[in-house]
Amino acid sequence: MESEGRRIHGLAAQARERGEHLESLKLNEEALLAYQKDGDILGFAEALSDRVIVLNHLFEETNDRVFIILAKNTARASVEIAEYSGDKTAIAIPYFNLAKVQTTMEEYKEALESYKKAVENIINNPPSSNNRASIVADFKAHTETAAYKAGDKSALERAEMAIAELEQVPVISDEDYLAKDKLLAFNEEVSYNKNVWLSGAHMRIAEMLKKDNPSKAKEHLQKAKEIIDSDERLKIRKSQWEKLAEENK
């Protein structure tokens, strides 16, 4: 049976994906209190990590550095709480979101180290709710783009291999997903998540190659557009794509 914390956390995530930042943050606060009441440290750390995503979106929209500073410190708190819990399955997601903030702040070497810890733990100590091949592939794609920006140009090939791994993951229908009580098998993913992660991976490669290989960057930008255009739910990703496309002209 789904806990109250998980239920509210899910509503916060839905609000986040609709671009309703304030509503997502409010629900996130409720989820944190529910998790604390239940003694669910894993959930608490993951809710903090989701808060980081909202703050990162706010930074992207406003370009106000206060949001990314808050995101970074929230991400560090999430990591510290996860490690304090002693639950190894709580570690992967907080490190992953810390790495994303470090990437935004152009701290590429630090981001790479955080991503490596995230990948190690999502493979060896995956939380039951995130034990899927698609998530491993998404983590790898993020890691390799960070490695490229940290100076390892060979990481491009590995990033594209991670995209290929993600593309091969079978999609489950929304109806079947709901019938499974929201717990997916290792080798399946819902279309929304897969489209968000694939489009994001192509966009990160496009961004990192815009100077080194403009032609290839445009190829990845176009692939991201095709995915985004195929799914009207990707509103935030569409806005991000438009901004990146303008920069890549």
PDB file of C-alpha atoms in Angstrom:
ATOM      1  CA  MET A   1       0.000   0.000   0.000  1.00  0.00           C
ATOM      2  CA  GLU A   2       1.307   3.446  -0.954  1.00  0.00           C
ATOM      3  CA  SER A   3       2.280   5.616   2.013  1.00  0.00           C
ATOM      4  CA  GLU A   4       0.901   9.106   2.532  1.00  0.00           C
ATOM      5  CA  GLY A   5       4.357  10.527   1.894  1.00  0.00           C
ATOM      6  CA  ARG A   6       4.625   8.696  -1.428  1.00  0.00           C
ATOM      7  CA  ARG A   7       1.140   9.801  -2.448  1.00  0.00           C
ATOM      8  CA  ILE A   8       1.842  13.475  -1.779  1.00  0.00           C
ATOM      9  CA  HIS A   9       5.322  13.182  -3.270  1.00  0.00           C
ATOM     10  CA  GLY A  10       3.737  11.883  -6.471  1.00  0.00           C
ATOM     11  CA  LEU A  11       1.374  14.866  -6.603  1.00  0.00           C
ATOM     12  CA  ALA A  12       4.341  17.210  -6.117  1.00  0.00           C
ATOM     13  CA  ALA A  13       6.156  15.536  -9.018  1.00  0.00           C
ATOM     14  CA  GLN A  14       3.082  15.886 -11.253  1.00  0.00           C
ATOM     15  CA  ALA A  15       2.800  19.595 -10.407  1.00  0.00           C
ATOM     16  CA  ARG A  16       6.510  19.997 -11.149  1.00  0.00           C
ATOM     17  CA  GLU A  17       6.136  18.463 -14.601  1.00  0.00           C
ATOM     18  CA  ARG A  18       3.198  20.766 -15.350  1.00  0.00           C
ATOM     19  CA  GLY A  19       5.460  23.705 -14.558  1.00  0.00           C
ATOM     20  CA  GLU A  20       3.485  24.612 -11.429  1.00  0.00           C
ATOM     21  CA  HIS A  21       6.528  25.430  -9.331  1.00  0.00           C
ATOM     22  CA  LEU A  22       4.851  26.935  -6.269  1.00  0.00           C
ATOM     23  CA  GLU A  23       2.281  24.133  -6.016  1.00  0.00           C
ATOM     24  CA  SER A  24       5.048  21.557  -6.355  1.00  0.00           C
ATOM     25  CA  LEU A  25       7.081  23.175  -3.572  1.00  0.00           C
ATOM     26  CA  LYS A  26       4.036  23.325  -1.290  1.00  0.00           C
ATOM     27  CA  LEU A  27       3.230  19.654  -1.856  1.00  0.00           C
ATOM     28  CA  ASN A  28       6.877  18.794  -1.410  1.00  0.00           C
ATOM     29  CA  GLU A  29       6.805  20.343   2.067  1.00  0.00           C
ATOM     30  CA  GLU A  30       3.784  18.197   2.940  1.00  0.00           C
ATOM     31  CA  ALA A  31       5.550  15.101   1.637  1.00  0.00           C
ATOM     32  CA  LEU A  32       8.625  15.847   3.766  1.00  0.00           C
ATOM     33  CA  LEU A  33       6.513  16.080   6.911  1.00  0.00           C
ATOM     34  CA  ALA A  34       4.671  12.854   6.048  1.00  0.00           C
ATOM     35  CA  TYR A  35       7.934  11.013   5.387  1.00  0.00           C
ATOM     36  CA  GLN A  36       9.403  12.240   8.674  1.00  0.00           C
ATOM     37  CA  LYS A  37       6.318  11.087  10.559  1.00  0.00           C
ATOM     38  CA  ASP A  38       6.651   7.615   9.028  1.00  0.00           C
ATOM     39  CA  GLY A  39      10.400   7.470   9.620  1.00  0.00           C
ATOM     40  CA  ASP A  40      10.960   7.080   5.864  1.00  0.00           C
ATOM     41  CA  ILE A  41      14.437   8.567   5.398  1.00  0.00           C
ATOM     42  CA  LEU A  42      14.688   7.255   1.846  1.00  0.00           C
ATOM     43  CA  GLY A  43      11.508   9.081   0.889  1.00  0.00           C
ATOM     44  CA  PHE A  44      12.609  12.211   2.743  1.00  0.00           C
ATOM     45  CA  ALA A  45      15.920  12.349   0.863  1.00  0.00           C
ATOM     46  CA  GLU A  46      14.216  11.716  -2.475  1.00  0.00           C
ATOM     47  CA  ALA A  47      11.647  14.461  -1.811  1.00  0.00           C
ATOM     48  CA  LEU A  48      14.470  16.900  -1.103  1.00  0.00           C
ATOM     49  CA  SER A  49      16.064  15.806  -4.375  1.00  0.00           C
ATOM     50  CA  ASP A  50      12.841  16.540  -6.233  1.00  0.00           C
ATOM     51  CA  ARG A  51      12.820  19.976  -4.615  1.00  0.00           C
ATOM     52  CA  VAL A  52      16.217  20.531  -6.218  1.00  0.00           C
ATOM     53  CA  ILE A  53      14.693  19.917  -9.655  1.00  0.00           C
ATOM     54  CA  VAL A  54      12.023  22.589  -9.096  1.00  0.00           C
ATOM     55  CA  LEU A  55      14.609  25.097  -7.890  1.00  0.00           C
ATOM     56  CA  ASN A  56      16.738  24.330 -10.933  1.00  0.00           C
ATOM     57  CA  HIS A  57      13.734  24.987 -13.189  1.00  0.00           C
ATOM     58  CA  LEU A  58      13.171  28.300 -11.434  1.00  0.00           C
ATOM     59  CA  PHE A  59      16.793  29.237 -12.047  1.00  0.00           C
ATOM     60  CA  GLU A  60      16.451  28.372 -15.738  1.00  0.00           C
ATOM     61  CA  GLU A  61      13.328  30.517 -16.054  1.00  0.00           C
ATOM     62  CA  THR A  62      14.486  33.536 -14.045  1.00  0.00           C
ATOM     63  CA  ASN A  63      18.274  33.343 -14.330  1.00  0.00           C
ATOM     64  CA  ASP A  64      18.289  34.443 -10.678  1.00  0.00           C
ATOM     65  CA  ARG A  65      21.305  32.870  -8.993  1.00  0.00           C
ATOM     66  CA  VAL A  66      19.530  32.665  -5.620  1.00  0.00           C
ATOM     67  CA  PHE A  67      17.606  29.638  -6.921  1.00  0.00           C
ATOM     68  CA  ILE A  68      20.652  27.654  -8.043  1.00  0.00           C
ATOM     69  CA  ILE A  69      22.456  28.427  -4.758  1.00  0.00           C
ATOM     70  CA  LEU A  70      19.414  27.157  -2.866  1.00  0.00           C
ATOM     71  CA  ALA A  71      19.235  24.123  -5.154  1.00  0.00           C
ATOM     72  CA  LYS A  72      22.872  23.251  -4.512  1.00  0.00           C
ATOM     73  CA  ASN A  73      22.555  23.477  -0.747  1.00  0.00           C
ATOM     74  CA  THR A  74      19.286  21.522  -0.786  1.00  0.00           C
ATOM     75  CA  ALA A  75      21.001  18.837  -2.866  1.00  0.00           C
ATOM     76  CA  ARG A  76      23.888  18.660  -0.394  1.00  0.00           C
ATOM     77  CA  ALA A  77      21.405  18.304   2.466  1.00  0.00           C
ATOM     78  CA  SER A  78      19.693  15.482   0.606  1.00  0.00           C
ATOM     79  CA  VAL A  79      23.023  13.658   0.169  1.00  0.00           C
ATOM     80  CA  GLU A  80      23.949  14.180   3.820  1.00  0.00           C
ATOM     81  CA  ILE A  81      20.581  12.896   5.043  1.00  0.00           C
ATOM     82  CA  ALA A  82      20.771   9.865   2.728  1.00  0.00           C
ATOM     83  CA  GLU A  83      24.243   8.960   3.987  1.00  0.00           C
ATOM     84  CA  TYR A  84      23.220   9.602   7.612  1.00  0.00           C
ATOM     85  CA  SER A  85      20.331   7.152   7.221  1.00  0.00           C
ATOM     86  CA  GLY A  86      22.699   4.229   6.681  1.00  0.00           C
ATOM     87  CA  ASP A  87      20.367   3.028   3.914  1.00  0.00           C
ATOM     88  CA  LYS A  88      22.516   2.502   0.818  1.00  0.00           C
ATOM     89  CA  THR A  89      19.446   2.518  -1.421  1.00  0.00           C
ATOM     90  CA  ALA A  90      18.863   6.143  -0.433  1.00  0.00           C
ATOM     91  CA  ILE A  91      22.147   7.392  -1.916  1.00  0.00           C
ATOM     92  CA  ALA A  92      21.824   7.263  -5.725  1.00  0.00           C
ATOM     93  CA  ILE A  93      19.063   9.822  -6.352  1.00  0.00           C
ATOM     94  CA  PRO A  94      20.471  12.571  -4.066  1.00  0.00           C
ATOM     95  CA  TYR A  95      23.939  12.295  -5.642  1.00  0.00           C
ATOM     96  CA  PHE A  96      22.370  12.363  -9.106  1.00  0.00           C
ATOM     97  CA  ASN A  97      20.510  15.611  -8.442  1.00  0.00           C
ATOM     98  CA  LEU A  98      23.534  17.168  -6.748  1.00  0.00           C
ATOM     99  CA  ALA A  99      25.525  16.373  -9.881  1.00  0.00           C
ATOM    100  CA  LYS A 100      22.931  18.066 -12.090  1.00  0.00           C
ATOM    101  CA  VAL A 101      23.168  21.255 -10.037  1.00  0.00           C
ATOM    102  CA  GLN A 102      26.971  21.122 -10.122  1.00  0.00           C
ATOM    103  CA  THR A 103      26.758  20.800 -13.908  1.00  0.00           C
ATOM    104  CA  THR A 104      24.481  23.845 -14.116  1.00  0.00           C
ATOM    105  CA  MET A 105      27.058  25.746 -12.050  1.00  0.00           C
ATOM    106  CA  GLU A 106      29.779  24.527 -14.458  1.00  0.00           C
ATOM    107  CA  GLU A 107      31.554  22.591 -11.695  1.00  0.00           C
ATOM    108  CA  TYR A 108      32.189  19.731 -14.114  1.00  0.00           C
ATOM    109  CA  LYS A 109      34.841  17.779 -12.231  1.00  0.00           C
ATOM    110  CA  GLU A 110      32.763  17.849  -9.049  1.00  0.00           C
ATOM    111  CA  ALA A 111      29.670  16.886 -11.058  1.00  0.00           C
ATOM    112  CA  LEU A 112      31.503  13.941 -12.604  1.00  0.00           C
ATOM    113  CA  GLU A 113      32.448  12.588  -9.189  1.00  0.00           C
ATOM    114  CA  SER A 114      28.860  12.951  -7.960  1.00  0.00           C
ATOM    115  CA  TYR A 115      27.534  11.240 -11.092  1.00  0.00           C
ATOM    116  CA  LYS A 116      29.957   8.346 -10.633  1.00  0.00           C
ATOM    117  CA  LYS A 117      28.659   7.807  -7.092  1.00  0.00           C
ATOM    118  CA  ALA A 118      25.099   7.969  -8.394  1.00  0.00           C
ATOM    119  CA  VAL A 119      25.787   5.380 -11.119  1.00  0.00           C
ATOM    120  CA  GLU A 120      27.622   3.065  -8.725  1.00  0.00           C
ATOM    121  CA  ASN A 121      24.711   3.113  -6.299  1.00  0.00           C
ATOM    122  CA  ILE A 122      21.870   2.930  -8.832  1.00  0.00           C
ATOM    123  CA  ILE A 123      23.503  -0.274 -10.118  1.00  0.00           C
ATOM    124  CA  ASN A 124      24.601  -1.838  -6.831  1.00  0.00           C
ATOM    125  CA  ASN A 125      22.093  -0.366  -4.351  1.00  0.00           C
ATOM    126  CA  PRO A 126      18.999   0.650  -6.322  1.00  0.00           C
ATOM    127  CA  PRO A 127      15.872   1.736  -4.430  1.00  0.00           C
ATOM    128  CA  SER A 128      12.964  -0.566  -5.362  1.00  0.00           C
ATOM    129  CA  SER A 129      11.066   2.298  -6.970  1.00  0.00           C
ATOM    130  CA  ASN A 130      14.001   3.155  -9.265  1.00  0.00           C
ATOM    131  CA  ASN A 131      15.441  -0.260 -10.107  1.00  0.00           C
ATOM    132  CA  ARG A 132      15.157  -0.042 -13.890  1.00  0.00           C
ATOM    133  CA  ALA A 133      17.430  -0.289 -16.936  1.00  0.00           C
ATOM    134  CA  SER A 134      16.094   3.034 -18.246  1.00  0.00           C
ATOM    135  CA  ILE A 135      17.257   4.857 -15.124  1.00  0.00           C
ATOM    136  CA  VAL A 136      20.711   3.280 -15.295  1.00  0.00           C
ATOM    137  CA  ALA A 137      20.987   4.383 -18.943  1.00  0.00           C
ATOM    138  CA  ASP A 138      19.827   7.906 -18.087  1.00  0.00           C
ATOM    139  CA  PHE A 139      22.385   8.141 -15.270  1.00  0.00           C
ATOM    140  CA  LYS A 140      25.132   6.968 -17.640  1.00  0.00           C
ATOM    141  CA  ALA A 141      24.151   9.542 -20.265  1.00  0.00           C
ATOM    142  CA  HIS A 142      24.390  12.332 -17.704  1.00  0.00           C
ATOM    143  CA  THR A 143      27.727  11.012 -16.451  1.00  0.00           C
ATOM    144  CA  GLU A 144      29.330  10.923 -19.882  1.00  0.00           C
ATOM    145  CA  THR A 145      28.262  14.433 -20.848  1.00  0.00           C
ATOM    146  CA  ALA A 146      29.785  15.647 -17.583  1.00  0.00           C
ATOM    147  CA  ALA A 147      32.951  13.682 -18.374  1.00  0.00           C
ATOM    148  CA  TYR A 148      33.127  15.354 -21.793  1.00  0.00           C
ATOM    149  CA  LYS A 149      32.798  18.799 -20.237  1.00  0.00           C
ATOM    150  CA  ALA A 150      35.463  17.867 -17.696  1.00  0.00           C
ATOM    151  CA  GLY A 151      37.862  17.282 -20.591  1.00  0.00           C
ATOM    152  CA  ASP A 152      37.371  13.647 -21.654  1.00  0.00           C
ATOM    153  CA  LYS A 153      36.387  13.937 -25.335  1.00  0.00           C
ATOM    154  CA  SER A 154      36.107  10.142 -25.663  1.00  0.00           C
ATOM    155  CA  ALA A 155      32.990  10.373 -23.474  1.00  0.00           C
ATOM    156  CA  LEU A 156      30.896  11.365 -26.516  1.00  0.00           C
ATOM    157  CA  GLU A 157      30.857   7.779 -27.797  1.00  0.00           C
ATOM    158  CA  ARG A 158      29.848   6.453 -24.379  1.00  0.00           C
ATOM    159  CA  ALA A 159      27.098   9.067 -24.084  1.00  0.00           C
ATOM    160  CA  GLU A 160      25.659   7.962 -27.420  1.00  0.00           C
ATOM    161  CA  MET A 161      25.885   4.327 -26.303  1.00  0.00           C
ATOM    162  CA  ALA A 162      23.877   5.216 -23.196  1.00  0.00           C
ATOM    163  CA  ILE A 163      21.238   6.817 -25.427  1.00  0.00           C
ATOM    164  CA  ALA A 164      21.101   3.606 -27.478  1.00  0.00           C
ATOM    165  CA  GLU A 165      20.575   1.600 -24.276  1.00  0.00           C
ATOM    166  CA  LEU A 166      17.717   3.881 -23.264  1.00  0.00           C
ATOM    167  CA  GLU A 167      16.112   3.673 -26.707  1.00  0.00           C
ATOM    168  CA  GLN A 168      15.988  -0.122 -26.441  1.00  0.00           C
ATOM    169  CA  VAL A 169      13.982  -0.162 -23.195  1.00  0.00           C
ATOM    170  CA  PRO A 170      10.391  -1.326 -23.933  1.00  0.00           C
ATOM    171  CA  VAL A 171       7.566   1.099 -23.166  1.00  0.00           C
ATOM    172  CA  ILE A 172       4.601   0.048 -21.026  1.00  0.00           C
ATOM    173  CA  SER A 173       1.188   1.639 -21.539  1.00  0.00           C
ATOM    174  CA  ASP A 174      -0.190   4.043 -18.940  1.00  0.00           C
ATOM    175  CA  GLU A 175      -3.066   1.620 -18.341  1.00  0.00           C
ATOM    176  CA  ASP A 176      -0.740  -1.302 -17.621  1.00  0.00           C
ATOM    177  CA  TYR A 177       1.404   0.956 -15.445  1.00  0.00           C
ATOM    178  CA  LEU A 178      -1.557   1.883 -13.256  1.00  0.00           C
ATOM    179  CA  ALA A 179      -2.657  -1.756 -13.100  1.00  0.00           C
ATOM    180  CA  LYS A 180       0.802  -2.681 -11.747  1.00  0.00           C
ATOM    181  CA  ASP A 181       0.306  -0.291  -8.815  1.00  0.00           C
ATOM    182  CA  LYS A 182       3.080   1.949 -10.163  1.00  0.00           C
ATOM    183  CA  LEU A 183       5.939  -0.520  -9.676  1.00  0.00           C
ATOM    184  CA  LEU A 184       7.713  -1.159 -12.973  1.00  0.00           C
ATOM    185  CA  ALA A 185       9.832  -4.169 -13.865  1.00  0.00           C
ATOM    186  CA  PHE A 186      13.551  -3.728 -14.585  1.00  0.00           C
ATOM    187  CA  ASN A 187      13.143  -3.803 -18.365  1.00  0.00           C
ATOM    188  CA  GLU A 188      10.158  -1.507 -18.885  1.00  0.00           C
ATOM    189  CA  GLU A 189       9.401   2.214 -18.709  1.00  0.00           C
ATOM    190  CA  VAL A 190       6.447   4.552 -19.169  1.00  0.00           C
ATOM    191  CA  SER A 191       6.530   6.628 -22.347  1.00  0.00           C
ATOM    192  CA  TYR A 192       6.609   9.979 -20.574  1.00  0.00           C
ATOM    193  CA  ASN A 193       9.771   9.193 -18.589  1.00  0.00           C
ATOM    194  CA  LYS A 194      11.512   7.682 -21.580  1.00  0.00           C
ATOM    195  CA  ASN A 195      10.704  10.697 -23.755  1.00  0.00           C
ATOM    196  CA  VAL A 196      11.882  13.162 -21.090  1.00  0.00           C
ATOM    197  CA  TRP A 197      15.164  11.314 -20.566  1.00  0.00           C
ATOM    198  CA  LEU A 198      15.880  10.681 -24.255  1.00  0.00           C
ATOM    199  CA  SER A 199      15.147  14.254 -25.310  1.00  0.00           C
ATOM    200  CA  GLY A 200      17.245  15.538 -22.417  1.00  0.00           C
ATOM    201  CA  ALA A 201      20.185  13.330 -23.369  1.00  0.00           C
ATOM    202  CA  HIS A 202      20.116  14.546 -26.975  1.00  0.00           C
ATOM    203  CA  MET A 203      19.896  18.160 -25.797  1.00  0.00           C
ATOM    204  CA  ARG A 204      22.860  17.822 -23.444  1.00  0.00           C
ATOM    205  CA  ILE A 205      24.970  16.402 -26.263  1.00  0.00           C
ATOM    206  CA  ALA A 206      23.808  19.194 -28.576  1.00  0.00           C
ATOM    207  CA  GLU A 207      24.780  21.773 -25.969  1.00  0.00           C
ATOM    208  CA  MET A 208      28.208  20.285 -25.302  1.00  0.00           C
ATOM    209  CA  LEU A 209      29.027  19.974 -29.030  1.00  0.00           C
ATOM    210  CA  LYS A 210      27.806  23.373 -30.217  1.00  0.00           C
ATOM    211  CA  LYS A 211      31.400  24.625 -30.539  1.00  0.00           C
ATOM    212  CA  ASP A 212      33.344  21.384 -31.042  1.00  0.00           C
ATOM    213  CA  ASN A 213      31.046  19.846 -33.660  1.00  0.00           C
ATOM    214  CA  PRO A 214      28.149  22.145 -34.708  1.00  0.00           C
ATOM    215  CA  SER A 215      26.891  19.720 -37.357  1.00  0.00           C
ATOM    216  CA  LYS A 216      26.548  16.817 -34.922  1.00  0.00           C
ATOM    217  CA  ALA A 217      25.086  19.149 -32.335  1.00  0.00           C
ATOM    218  CA  LYS A 218      22.282  20.041 -34.751  1.00  0.00           C
ATOM    219  CA  GLU A 219      21.625  16.353 -35.423  1.00  0.00           C
ATOM    220  CA  HIS A 220      21.062  15.726 -31.721  1.00  0.00           C
ATOM    221  CA  LEU A 221      19.001  18.892 -31.412  1.00  0.00           C
ATOM    222  CA  GLN A 222      16.739  17.658 -34.209  1.00  0.00           C
ATOM    223  CA  LYS A 223      16.373  14.226 -32.593  1.00  0.00           C
ATOM    224  CA  ALA A 224      15.356  15.914 -29.340  1.00  0.00           C
ATOM    225  CA  LYS A 225      12.780  18.012 -31.225  1.00  0.00           C
ATOM    226  CA  GLU A 226      11.226  14.938 -32.822  1.00  0.00           C
ATOM    227  CA  ILE A 227      10.761  13.322 -29.400  1.00  0.00           C
ATOM    228  CA  ILE A 228       9.365  16.507 -27.847  1.00  0.00           C
ATOM    229  CA  ASP A 229       6.962  17.097 -30.744  1.00  0.00           C
ATOM    230  CA  SER A 230       5.644  13.538 -30.352  1.00  0.00           C
ATOM    231  CA  ASP A 231       4.564  14.070 -26.728  1.00  0.00           C
ATOM    232  CA  GLU A 232       2.545  17.148 -25.792  1.00  0.00           C
ATOM    233  CA  ARG A 233       3.196  16.462 -22.096  1.00  0.00           C
ATOM    234  CA  LEU A 234       6.829  17.600 -22.436  1.00  0.00           C
ATOM    235  CA  LYS A 235       6.049  21.279 -21.830  1.00  0.00           C
ATOM    236  CA  ILE A 236       9.113  22.085 -19.729  1.00  0.00           C
ATOM    237  CA  ARG A 237      11.390  20.183 -22.108  1.00  0.00           C
ATOM    238  CA  LYS A 238       9.914  22.113 -25.062  1.00  0.00           C
ATOM    239  CA  SER A 239      10.716  25.427 -23.385  1.00  0.00           C
ATOM    240  CA  GLN A 240      14.260  24.222 -22.665  1.00  0.00           C
ATOM    241  CA  TRP A 241      14.659  23.079 -26.267  1.00  0.00           C
ATOM    242  CA  GLU A 242      13.552  26.434 -27.667  1.00  0.00           C
ATOM    243  CA  LYS A 243      16.129  28.219 -25.527  1.00  0.00           C
ATOM    244  CA  LEU A 244      18.893  25.807 -26.598  1.00  0.00           C
ATOM    245  CA  ALA A 245      17.910  26.026 -30.272  1.00  0.00           C
ATOM    246  CA  GLU A 246      18.209  29.811 -30.104  1.00  0.00           C
ATOM    247  CA  GLU A 247      21.697  29.482 -28.618  1.00  0.00           C
ATOM    248  CA  ASN A 248      22.743  27.010 -31.332  1.00  0.00           C
ATOM    249  CA  LYS A 249      21.816  29.249 -34.286  1.00  0.00           C
TER     250      LYS A 249
END
